[in-house]
Each structure stands twice: as C-alpha cells, then as structure tokens.
Amino acid sequence: MNPNSPNLLIVDDDETIQRLLVMAANDHGWKPVAASSGLEAIDLIDEHVEAVVLDLGLPGMNGIETIGRLHEKFPNVLVIMLTGTNDAETAVQALKAGACDYLTKPFELQRLFDLVCATVRNNQRPDKNSSVPKKISKPSLQTSSPRMKQLFHQIKKAASLDSTILLTGESGTGKTYIARQIHMLSERASEDFITVSCPALPRELLETELFGHEKGAFTGASTARAGRFEQASSGTIFLDEIGDLPQELQPKLLNVLQDREFFRVGGNKLIKTSARVIAATNVDLHSRVNAGTFREDLYYRLNIIELVIPPLRERKEDIPQIIEHILARIAANRNTETWTLTKNAAASLQKSNWPGNVRQLENVLERATAFSESNIIEAEDIIGVLEAPSPANQGRQILSEPGLTLHEIEREAFIQTYIRTGKNKAKTARELGISERSVYNLMGRHGLK
Ligand SMILES: Nc1ncnc2c1ncn2[C@@H]1O[C@H](COP(=O)(O)OP(=O)(O)OP(=O)(O)O)[C@@H](O)[C@H]1O
C-alpha cells in the first residue's frame, strides 16, 4: 500500500467546512481526500479509505443514499454522518442505512476526530494494520487564578485515581475541556475518550447509544451495535448534561456504576465494562434530587469526586492565556499565522463579563479573526462581534450580575446598545438619552477607539 494514499474521505458540499475538515484531519494525523457530492465520493473512494465523514444534506444524491452506494463498492468502510441540529429521526435513519455513528452539527472538531478514531479502532480487524493516529496531546494546566490553581491540583489528583467524577459549572465554562484533560492525564490517556450528550437524543435512542443493541432488538435493528460503554472499553466515557438523563435510564446507569456490567438492548448476555465515568452538569443536581426527577442513589454514585469549574468572570486573570490558546487553535485549524491583539482590544476582552463563559470568548475570537483584515486584532474588530443580547434580556442581564461596579455596568450597557444599533453613534445616543459627544467620550473611556 502506498503510505501516502488517502485513508479518510470527507464529503461536504460547503467549501469552507470541507476545507476546515481537511485541515483538521491533517492535524489529527489522517490523510484526507475531499468530495463535494455523493457521486464524487463514490468516484474517489478506494480500498485505502478507512472511514468517511459524510454530510447528510448533500445536493443531488443525499447522505443516506450515498451511504448505500459507498457500501455497494466497499461494504466495510466506516461512515460517520454529520446531521443537522436536533435531527434525531434522521440520525436513526442514518444508522439504519449503515452509518456507524453520527454527530449533530455544530460540533467540536476534536469531538469529530475522537469519534473517527474510536470508530476505526473499535471496528479494526485483527489482521489490519490501521492508520488510526494515536496522537496524545499533552494537557496544559497553566493558570494565574488562585481558584483554578486549586482546581488543577484536584484534577491532577483525581486523574490518578479511577473514581467517577462529577464536573459542575455554568454552560461554556469548560467542563468537556476539563474532562478531556483528566482523561489525558490519567493512565487511560492512550485509550478512547467517548462523549455522550444526554439531552441530544430521545430516550430510546439514548439507551441504545449508551448500551448498544442486539440484532432484531427493535424494528430496523438489522445488525447488532456496540454502545458507547463498550466503545469506551477501558478508556473514559464522558456523560454530558447528566441532569437530563431520562428517569427510565437512571437505574441502568446506576447498575453500571455499581456492578460495572449491563445488557445491550434486547440482549441477554452480561457485558462488562471498565470504562471510567466522568459526568457533567450545569444544573443543580441536588435540587433535581429534591424535586424527585433525579435518583438520589445515582447522584451519590456520580458525586464521588465533585469538581466545580468557576465561571470565567471569576477567573479573569486567565483570560489572556485562554485567548492565546484559542487564537493558536484557530490559526492551526485555518493553517494561518496567529493573531495579536492591540492593547485596547485586549482590554476590551478583559473587561467583558462573559455570561457565556469560555465558549462566548471563543465565538467572539472566531468571528473577530474571520473579519480581521490583518493579523492584528483591533478593539473595533472585537466590539463588532461581541454578542448583543436581545433587548428583552439586556437590562436583566446587566442588573442581575452581582459585584459589578458602576463603571462595568456603564460599559456593558453602552457596548450592548452600540452593537444593537449596528454601531450607529446617533442611534446609540438616542437610545441611551445622551448626546453624540457623550457617545464619543464613552468610546474613549471604554477603550473603543
Ligand atoms: N481553559 C481553556 N482554554 C482554551 N479553551 C477552552 C478552555 N476551557 C474551555 N475552552 C473551550 O471553550 C469551549 C467551551 O468549553 P466546553 O465545551 O468544555 O464547555 P462546557 O462547560 O462543557 O459547556 P456546556 O455546559 O455547554 O456543555 C470549547 O470549545 C473549549 O475547547
């Protein structure tokens, strides 16, 4: 076999997504080839291709039909389908059509490539010398925040144990990110890290997703399928938004945590698992226990080690290095040089309150870098993309944040209005009941010009 033959086929008609996936695939050690349609994919596929990342919504022959045609040529090729948001029904269709797995858009690139690796590894024939890249990146646990220092100390200790971990924190604080770091610091680092988002699927589908099913377990189950616990094998399984685990599935998860065994749906063979469980929640699980929607015994089984991830506004010291990290990641994904921020741009990011935490900061940087004409990001680039909350939320959001100074409240109110009015200074002045001259003064005071 030619070592340079492509081993991953990417099929997406959106040129930007296609380019992004190809770059990320290269970064993850794959040799990708890309197609923009089902027909092109059928043309390009050969025996070296181990897996196909296939967009469902292709023009002409759609993703579901394409799976069938690819399998006519290469019955063993592994297909991972990319589906639209909340598209559980289509996801079932994709699985029935022969996809090994699927991912709902939008997704993290890291998550896609974790899934591709896990799928290929789990379907490897013993004789096959697979090219699954075993790339283990070193976790970076550097921080200037005293709270994060303490947390990272706990993380290192927790990683060396095998206990179940519960990560709690607001949405976007980095629970998934931390779960992956724990996995990479643990002895399981070379094994798979498998993520399951509990609210993403309806109950029946979530049950087969977690525990797998036997052939004939339900209409359409034409083949047996291993679930995520089996795929995680001796790696780590990350259960995101565990507070949304349907009540009917809670006893089954409790059994897995207690006895480390379960049945596939429709199966009668006990399956053992040694996967480590990390769960995460952004709701107060204890109040769900009190409300009777979450089992108390399961809560205590999950909550053996609880790690609380603080919101970004409570660890602002870390903002500069998180920015640097995110910019480097964006640059690597786009295969470009990284960016530097002007003093005012950095100050602007530093001052913001980040109600959406690191995810919001990441979105702002993604957009600012996409629109920036050079490798320098100015305050204007930032202000242009800072998300403006809806007018209905605006006042509530500012006033509900405890501990804000008058200066910070003024800044938030000003920026939100300025963005909402499309950076129109006259409109901003009218809405805020101030003169246009004051708008210029406020821009100066808050580092926006
Ligand atoms: N310390 C960090 N450095 C760089 N990037 C980070 C850091 N923490 C989080 N991120 C990035 O921020 C984004 C949001 O993080 P993540 O998905 O882990 O949050 P979450 O708490 O799991 O969110 P949710 O509760 O909504 O599932 C991700 O893209 C992640 O890679």
Coordinates of C-alpha atoms and ligand atoms in Angstrom, one line a residue:
M1 CA 0.0 0.0 0.0
N2 CA 1.2 3.5 -0.8
P3 CA 1.7 5.2 2.6
N4 CA 0.5 8.4 1.1
S5 CA -2.9 7.1 -0.1
P6 CA -5.7 9.0 1.5
N7 CA -7.4 7.0 4.3
L8 CA -10.2 9.4 5.2
L9 CA -12.8 10.6 2.8
I10 CA -14.6 13.9 3.7
V11 CA -17.8 14.6 1.9
D12 CA -19.4 18.1 2.3
D13 CA -20.7 20.5 -0.3
D14 CA -19.9 23.5 1.8
E15 CA -16.5 24.5 0.7
T16 CA -15.5 26.3 3.9
I17 CA -16.5 23.3 6.1
Q18 CA -14.8 20.9 3.7
R19 CA -11.5 22.9 3.9
L20 CA -11.8 23.1 7.7
L21 CA -12.3 19.4 8.0
V22 CA -9.4 18.6 5.7
M23 CA -7.1 20.8 7.7
A24 CA -8.2 19.4 11.0
A25 CA -7.9 15.8 9.6
N26 CA -4.3 16.5 8.6
D27 CA -3.7 17.9 12.1
H28 CA -5.0 14.7 13.6
G29 CA -2.7 12.6 11.5
W30 CA -5.1 11.5 8.8
K31 CA -4.5 11.6 5.1
P32 CA -7.8 13.1 3.9
V33 CA -9.4 13.5 0.5
A34 CA -12.5 15.6 -0.1
A35 CA -15.5 15.3 -2.2
S36 CA -18.4 17.8 -2.7
S37 CA -21.1 15.4 -3.7
G38 CA -22.2 11.8 -3.2
L39 CA -21.2 11.0 -6.8
E40 CA -17.8 12.4 -6.4
A41 CA -17.3 10.5 -3.2
I42 CA -18.2 7.2 -4.9
D43 CA -15.7 8.1 -7.6
L44 CA -13.0 8.9 -5.2
I45 CA -13.3 6.1 -2.6
D46 CA -10.8 3.2 -2.9
E47 CA -9.6 0.4 -0.7
H48 CA -7.3 2.6 1.4
V49 CA -10.1 4.7 2.8
E50 CA -10.9 3.5 6.3
A51 CA -13.6 6.0 7.2
V52 CA -15.9 8.5 5.6
V53 CA -17.2 11.7 7.2
L54 CA -20.4 12.3 5.3
D55 CA -22.7 15.3 5.4
L56 CA -26.3 14.3 5.3
G57 CA -27.6 17.3 3.4
L58 CA -25.8 16.9 0.1
P59 CA -27.3 18.3 -3.1
G60 CA -28.5 15.7 -5.5
M61 CA -27.8 12.3 -4.0
N62 CA -28.3 12.8 -0.3
G63 CA -26.1 11.4 2.5
I64 CA -28.4 8.4 3.2
E65 CA -28.4 7.3 -0.5
T66 CA -24.6 7.9 -0.6
I67 CA -24.0 5.5 2.3
G68 CA -25.7 2.7 0.4
R69 CA -23.7 3.4 -2.8
L70 CA -20.4 3.6 -0.9
H71 CA -21.2 0.3 0.8
E72 CA -22.0 -1.3 -2.6
K73 CA -18.4 -0.6 -3.5
F74 CA -16.8 -1.1 -0.1
P75 CA -19.1 -2.9 2.3
N76 CA -16.7 -2.5 5.3
V77 CA -16.0 1.2 5.0
L78 CA -17.0 3.0 8.2
V79 CA -19.3 6.0 7.8
I80 CA -19.8 8.8 10.2
M81 CA -22.7 11.0 9.4
L82 CA -22.9 14.7 10.1
T83 CA -26.5 15.7 10.7
G84 CA -28.5 18.9 11.3
T85 CA -29.4 20.1 14.7
N86 CA -31.9 18.1 16.7
D87 CA -32.3 15.7 13.9
A88 CA -32.8 12.6 15.9
E89 CA -35.1 11.0 13.4
T90 CA -32.6 11.4 10.5
A91 CA -29.9 10.1 12.8
V92 CA -31.8 6.9 13.3
Q93 CA -32.3 6.7 9.5
A94 CA -28.5 7.2 9.0
L95 CA -27.8 4.3 11.4
K96 CA -30.3 2.1 9.7
A97 CA -28.7 2.9 6.4
G98 CA -25.4 1.6 7.7
A99 CA -23.6 4.6 9.3
C100 CA -21.6 3.5 12.3
D101 CA -22.2 6.8 14.0
Y102 CA -23.3 10.3 13.6
L103 CA -22.6 13.7 15.0
T104 CA -25.0 16.6 15.2
K105 CA -23.9 20.0 13.9
P106 CA -22.5 22.2 15.2
F107 CA -19.8 20.0 16.8
E108 CA -16.3 20.5 18.0
L109 CA -13.6 19.3 15.6
Q110 CA -11.8 17.5 18.4
R111 CA -15.0 15.6 19.1
L112 CA -15.4 14.5 15.5
F113 CA -11.8 13.2 15.3
D114 CA -12.1 11.4 18.7
L115 CA -15.2 9.7 17.2
V116 CA -13.5 8.8 13.9
C117 CA -10.5 7.3 15.8
A118 CA -12.8 5.4 18.2
T119 CA -14.9 4.1 15.4
V120 CA -12.0 2.9 13.4
R121 CA -10.2 1.4 16.4
N122 CA -13.4 -0.4 17.5
N123 CA -14.0 -1.9 14.1
Q124 CA -10.4 -2.9 13.4
R125 CA -9.9 -6.4 12.1
P126 CA -7.1 -8.1 13.9
D127 CA -5.1 -8.5 10.7
K128 CA -5.4 -4.9 9.7
N129 CA -2.6 -2.5 10.3
S130 CA -4.7 0.5 10.8
S131 CA -3.5 4.0 10.5
V132 CA -5.5 5.4 13.4
P133 CA -3.3 8.1 14.6
K134 CA -2.5 7.6 18.3
K135 CA -1.8 11.2 19.0
I136 CA -1.8 12.1 22.6
S137 CA -1.5 15.8 23.2
K138 CA -0.1 17.0 26.5
P139 CA -2.7 18.7 28.6
S140 CA -1.9 22.3 29.6
L141 CA -2.9 23.1 33.1
Q142 CA -1.4 26.6 33.5
T143 CA -3.2 29.3 35.3
S144 CA -2.7 32.5 37.1
S145 CA -6.0 32.3 39.0
P146 CA -5.8 31.0 42.6
R147 CA -9.2 29.2 42.2
M148 CA -8.0 27.5 39.1
K149 CA -4.7 26.5 40.7
Q150 CA -6.6 24.7 43.4
L151 CA -8.9 23.1 40.8
F152 CA -5.9 21.9 38.7
H153 CA -4.4 20.4 41.8
Q154 CA -7.6 18.5 42.4
I155 CA -7.7 17.5 38.7
K156 CA -4.2 16.0 38.8
K157 CA -5.1 14.0 41.9
A158 CA -8.5 12.9 40.5
A159 CA -6.8 11.9 37.2
S160 CA -4.5 9.5 39.0
L161 CA -7.5 7.7 40.7
D162 CA -10.1 5.7 38.9
S163 CA -13.1 7.2 40.7
T164 CA -16.2 8.6 39.0
I165 CA -16.0 12.4 38.7
L166 CA -18.8 14.9 38.6
L167 CA -18.0 18.2 36.9
T168 CA -20.3 21.1 37.7
G169 CA -20.2 24.7 36.3
E170 CA -22.2 27.1 34.1
S171 CA -22.5 26.3 30.4
G172 CA -19.4 27.1 28.5
T173 CA -17.0 27.1 31.5
G174 CA -15.0 24.2 30.0
K175 CA -16.4 21.0 31.6
T176 CA -15.9 19.0 28.4
Y177 CA -12.4 20.5 28.0
I178 CA -11.5 19.6 31.6
A179 CA -13.0 16.1 31.3
R180 CA -10.6 15.6 28.3
Q181 CA -7.7 16.9 30.3
I182 CA -8.4 14.5 33.1
H183 CA -8.5 11.7 30.6
M184 CA -5.2 12.8 29.1
L185 CA -3.6 13.0 32.5
S186 CA -4.8 9.6 33.5
E187 CA -3.3 6.2 32.8
R188 CA -6.1 5.7 30.2
A189 CA -4.7 8.5 28.0
S190 CA -3.9 6.1 25.1
E191 CA -7.4 4.7 25.3
D192 CA -10.6 6.3 23.8
F193 CA -12.4 9.3 25.2
I194 CA -16.0 8.9 24.3
T195 CA -18.6 11.7 24.8
V196 CA -22.3 11.2 25.1
S197 CA -24.6 14.2 25.4
C198 CA -27.7 13.1 27.4
P199 CA -30.2 15.7 26.1
A200 CA -29.2 15.3 22.5
L201 CA -31.3 12.1 21.9
P202 CA -34.7 10.8 22.7
R203 CA -34.9 8.1 25.5
E204 CA -34.9 5.0 23.2
L205 CA -32.1 6.2 21.1
L206 CA -30.0 7.3 24.1
E207 CA -30.4 3.8 25.6
T208 CA -29.0 2.1 22.5
E209 CA -26.4 4.8 22.2
L210 CA -25.1 4.1 25.7
F211 CA -25.6 0.4 26.0
G212 CA -25.8 -0.8 22.3
H213 CA -28.4 -3.2 21.0
E214 CA -28.7 -6.7 19.6
K215 CA -29.9 -7.6 16.1
G216 CA -33.7 -7.5 16.0
A217 CA -34.0 -5.6 19.3
F218 CA -36.4 -3.2 17.6
T219 CA -37.8 -2.6 14.1
G220 CA -35.0 -1.6 11.9
A221 CA -32.2 -3.1 14.1
S222 CA -30.8 -5.2 11.3
T223 CA -27.4 -5.6 12.9
A224 CA -26.1 -5.6 16.4
R225 CA -24.4 -2.5 17.5
A226 CA -22.0 -1.8 20.4
G227 CA -22.9 1.1 22.6
R228 CA -20.7 3.9 23.9
F229 CA -19.8 2.0 27.1
E230 CA -18.4 -0.8 25.0
Q231 CA -16.7 1.6 22.7
A232 CA -15.1 3.3 25.7
S233 CA -13.8 -0.1 26.7
S234 CA -11.0 0.7 29.2
G235 CA -11.0 4.4 28.3
T236 CA -13.2 7.2 29.6
I237 CA -16.8 7.9 28.9
F238 CA -18.0 11.4 29.4
L239 CA -21.7 11.9 30.1
D240 CA -22.5 15.5 29.4
E241 CA -25.6 17.2 30.9
I242 CA -26.2 14.2 33.1
G243 CA -29.1 16.1 34.8
D244 CA -31.1 15.4 31.6
L245 CA -30.7 11.6 31.8
P246 CA -34.3 10.3 31.5
Q247 CA -35.6 8.7 34.6
E248 CA -36.2 5.4 32.9
L249 CA -32.4 5.1 32.2
Q250 CA -31.2 6.1 35.6
P251 CA -31.4 2.6 37.2
K252 CA -29.5 1.2 34.3
L253 CA -26.7 3.7 34.7
L254 CA -26.7 3.1 38.4
N255 CA -26.1 -0.6 37.8
V256 CA -23.2 0.1 35.5
L257 CA -21.6 2.4 38.1
Q258 CA -22.2 -0.2 40.9
D259 CA -21.5 -3.5 39.2
R260 CA -19.7 -2.4 36.0
E261 CA -21.9 -4.5 33.8
F262 CA -25.0 -4.2 31.7
F263 CA -27.1 -5.8 29.0
R264 CA -27.4 -4.5 25.4
V265 CA -30.9 -3.5 24.5
G266 CA -32.6 -6.8 23.5
G267 CA -29.6 -8.8 24.7
N268 CA -29.3 -11.4 27.4
K269 CA -25.5 -11.5 27.7
L270 CA -24.0 -9.5 30.6
I271 CA -21.3 -7.2 29.2
K272 CA -18.5 -6.0 31.5
T273 CA -17.1 -2.5 31.3
S274 CA -14.1 -0.9 32.9
A275 CA -14.7 2.5 31.4
R276 CA -14.1 5.4 33.7
V277 CA -17.2 7.7 34.0
I278 CA -16.9 11.4 34.1
A279 CA -20.3 13.2 34.2
A280 CA -21.0 16.9 33.9
T281 CA -23.9 19.2 34.7
N282 CA -24.8 22.8 34.6
V283 CA -27.9 22.4 36.7
D284 CA -28.1 21.9 40.4
L285 CA -28.4 18.1 40.5
H286 CA -29.2 18.2 44.2
S287 CA -32.3 20.3 43.6
R288 CA -33.3 17.7 40.9
V289 CA -33.0 15.0 43.6
N290 CA -35.2 17.1 45.9
A291 CA -37.7 17.6 43.1
G292 CA -37.8 13.8 42.6
T293 CA -36.5 13.8 38.9
F294 CA -33.0 12.5 39.7
R295 CA -32.4 9.4 41.7
E296 CA -30.6 10.1 45.0
D297 CA -28.6 6.9 44.9
L298 CA -27.4 7.7 41.4
Y299 CA -26.5 11.2 42.5
Y300 CA -24.2 9.9 45.2
R301 CA -22.7 7.3 42.9
L302 CA -21.8 10.1 40.4
N303 CA -20.7 12.6 43.0
I304 CA -17.8 10.7 44.4
I305 CA -15.4 13.5 43.4
E306 CA -17.1 16.8 42.6
L307 CA -15.0 19.4 40.7
V308 CA -16.6 22.8 40.4
I309 CA -15.4 24.8 37.3
P310 CA -15.7 28.6 38.1
P311 CA -17.3 30.9 35.6
L312 CA -14.9 33.0 33.5
R313 CA -15.8 36.2 35.2
E314 CA -14.4 34.8 38.5
R315 CA -11.0 34.0 37.0
K316 CA -10.4 36.9 34.7
E317 CA -6.6 36.6 35.4
D318 CA -6.7 33.6 33.0
I319 CA -8.3 35.5 30.1
P320 CA -5.0 36.5 28.4
Q321 CA -3.7 32.9 28.3
I322 CA -7.0 31.4 27.3
I323 CA -7.1 34.0 24.4
E324 CA -3.6 33.0 23.3
H325 CA -4.6 29.3 23.4
I326 CA -7.8 29.8 21.5
L327 CA -6.1 32.0 18.8
A328 CA -3.4 29.4 18.4
R329 CA -6.0 26.7 17.9
I330 CA -7.9 28.8 15.4
A331 CA -4.7 29.6 13.5
A332 CA -3.8 25.9 13.4
N333 CA -7.2 25.0 12.1
R334 CA -7.1 27.6 9.4
N335 CA -3.4 26.9 8.7
T336 CA -2.5 30.6 9.2
E337 CA -0.3 32.6 11.5
T338 CA -1.8 33.5 14.8
W339 CA -3.1 37.0 15.7
T340 CA -2.0 39.6 18.2
L341 CA -4.4 41.9 20.0
T342 CA -3.9 45.7 20.4
K343 CA -3.9 46.9 24.0
N344 CA -7.4 48.3 23.6
A345 CA -8.7 45.1 22.1
A346 CA -7.2 43.0 24.9
A347 CA -8.6 45.5 27.5
S348 CA -12.0 45.2 25.9
L349 CA -12.0 41.4 26.2
Q350 CA -10.6 41.6 29.7
K351 CA -13.4 43.9 30.9
S352 CA -16.3 42.0 29.4
N353 CA -18.3 39.9 31.9
W354 CA -18.6 36.8 29.7
P355 CA -22.0 35.4 30.7
G356 CA -21.5 32.6 28.1
N357 CA -18.0 31.9 29.6
V358 CA -15.1 30.5 27.5
R359 CA -17.5 29.4 24.7
Q360 CA -18.6 33.0 24.2
L361 CA -15.0 34.2 24.3
E362 CA -14.1 31.6 21.7
N363 CA -17.1 32.6 19.5
V364 CA -16.0 36.3 19.7
L365 CA -12.5 35.4 18.7
E366 CA -13.6 33.1 15.9
R367 CA -15.7 35.9 14.4
A368 CA -13.1 38.7 15.1
T369 CA -10.4 36.7 13.3
A370 CA -12.7 35.8 10.5
F371 CA -13.4 39.5 9.8
S372 CA -10.0 40.9 10.6
E373 CA -8.1 42.2 7.6
S374 CA -4.6 41.6 9.1
N375 CA -3.0 39.6 11.9
I376 CA -3.6 42.4 14.3
I377 CA -7.0 42.5 16.1
E378 CA -8.2 46.0 17.0
A379 CA -10.8 47.0 19.6
E380 CA -13.1 47.8 16.7
D381 CA -12.9 44.2 15.5
I382 CA -13.9 43.0 18.9
I383 CA -16.7 45.4 19.5
G384 CA -18.1 44.5 16.2
V385 CA -18.6 40.9 17.1
L386 CA -19.3 41.0 20.9
E387 CA -22.7 39.4 21.1
A388 CA -25.5 41.8 21.8
P389 CA -28.2 40.2 24.0
S390 CA -31.8 40.7 23.0
P391 CA -33.4 43.9 24.2
A392 CA -35.6 41.9 26.5
N393 CA -32.7 40.4 28.2
Q394 CA -30.5 43.3 28.2
G395 CA -31.4 45.2 31.4
R396 CA -32.0 42.0 33.4
Q397 CA -28.7 40.6 32.4
I398 CA -26.7 43.6 33.5
L399 CA -28.5 44.2 36.7
S400 CA -28.6 40.5 37.7
E401 CA -24.8 40.2 37.8
P402 CA -23.7 40.6 41.4
G403 CA -20.5 42.5 42.2
L404 CA -20.4 44.7 39.1
T405 CA -19.0 48.2 39.6
L406 CA -20.9 51.2 38.2
H407 CA -18.1 51.6 35.7
E408 CA -18.7 48.0 34.5
I409 CA -22.4 48.4 34.3
E410 CA -22.0 51.6 32.3
R411 CA -19.6 49.8 29.9
E412 CA -21.9 46.8 29.4
A413 CA -24.9 49.0 28.8
F414 CA -23.0 51.1 26.4
I415 CA -21.5 48.2 24.4
Q416 CA -24.7 46.3 24.2
T417 CA -26.6 49.4 22.9
Y418 CA -23.8 50.3 20.5
I419 CA -23.9 46.8 18.9
R420 CA -27.6 46.6 18.9
T421 CA -27.8 49.8 16.9
G422 CA -25.3 48.5 14.4
K423 CA -22.6 50.8 15.8
N424 CA -24.6 53.8 14.9
K425 CA -23.5 56.6 17.2
A426 CA -26.6 58.8 16.7
K427 CA -28.9 55.9 17.5
T428 CA -26.9 54.8 20.4
A429 CA -27.0 58.4 21.8
R430 CA -30.8 58.5 21.3
E431 CA -31.4 55.1 23.0
L432 CA -29.3 56.0 25.9
G433 CA -30.6 59.5 26.2
I434 CA -27.2 61.1 25.9
S435 CA -25.5 63.4 23.4
E436 CA -23.4 62.1 20.5
R437 CA -20.4 63.8 22.1
S438 CA -21.0 61.6 25.2
V439 CA -21.0 58.6 22.9
Y440 CA -17.5 59.5 21.7
N441 CA -16.5 60.1 25.3
L442 CA -17.8 56.7 26.4
M443 CA -16.0 55.1 23.5
G444 CA -12.7 56.7 24.6
R445 CA -13.4 55.8 28.3
H446 CA -14.0 52.2 27.5
G447 CA -11.1 51.7 25.1
L448 CA -13.2 51.5 21.9
K449 CA -11.4 54.0 19.7
Ligands
LIG1 N1 -9.0 26.7 29.5 C1 -9.4 26.7 28.3 N2 -8.5 27.0 27.3 C2 -8.9 27.1 26.0 N3 -10.1 26.7 25.5 C3 -11.0 26.4 26.5 C4 -10.7 26.3 27.9 N4 -11.8 26.0 28.5 C5 -12.8 25.8 27.6 N5 -12.3 26.0 26.4 C6 -13.1 25.9 25.1 O1 -14.3 26.6 25.3 C7 -15.4 25.9 24.6 C8 -16.4 25.6 25.6 O2 -15.9 24.6 26.5 P1 -16.7 23.3 26.9 O3 -17.5 22.8 25.8 O4 -15.7 22.4 27.6 O5 -17.7 23.9 28.0 P2 -18.9 23.1 28.8 O6 -18.8 23.6 30.2 O7 -18.7 21.6 28.6 O8 -20.2 23.6 28.1 P3 -21.7 23.0 28.2 O9 -22.1 23.0 29.6 O10 -22.5 24.0 27.4 O11 -21.6 21.6 27.6 C9 -14.7 24.7 24.0 O12 -14.5 24.9 22.6 C10 -13.4 24.5 24.7 O13 -12.4 23.9 23.9

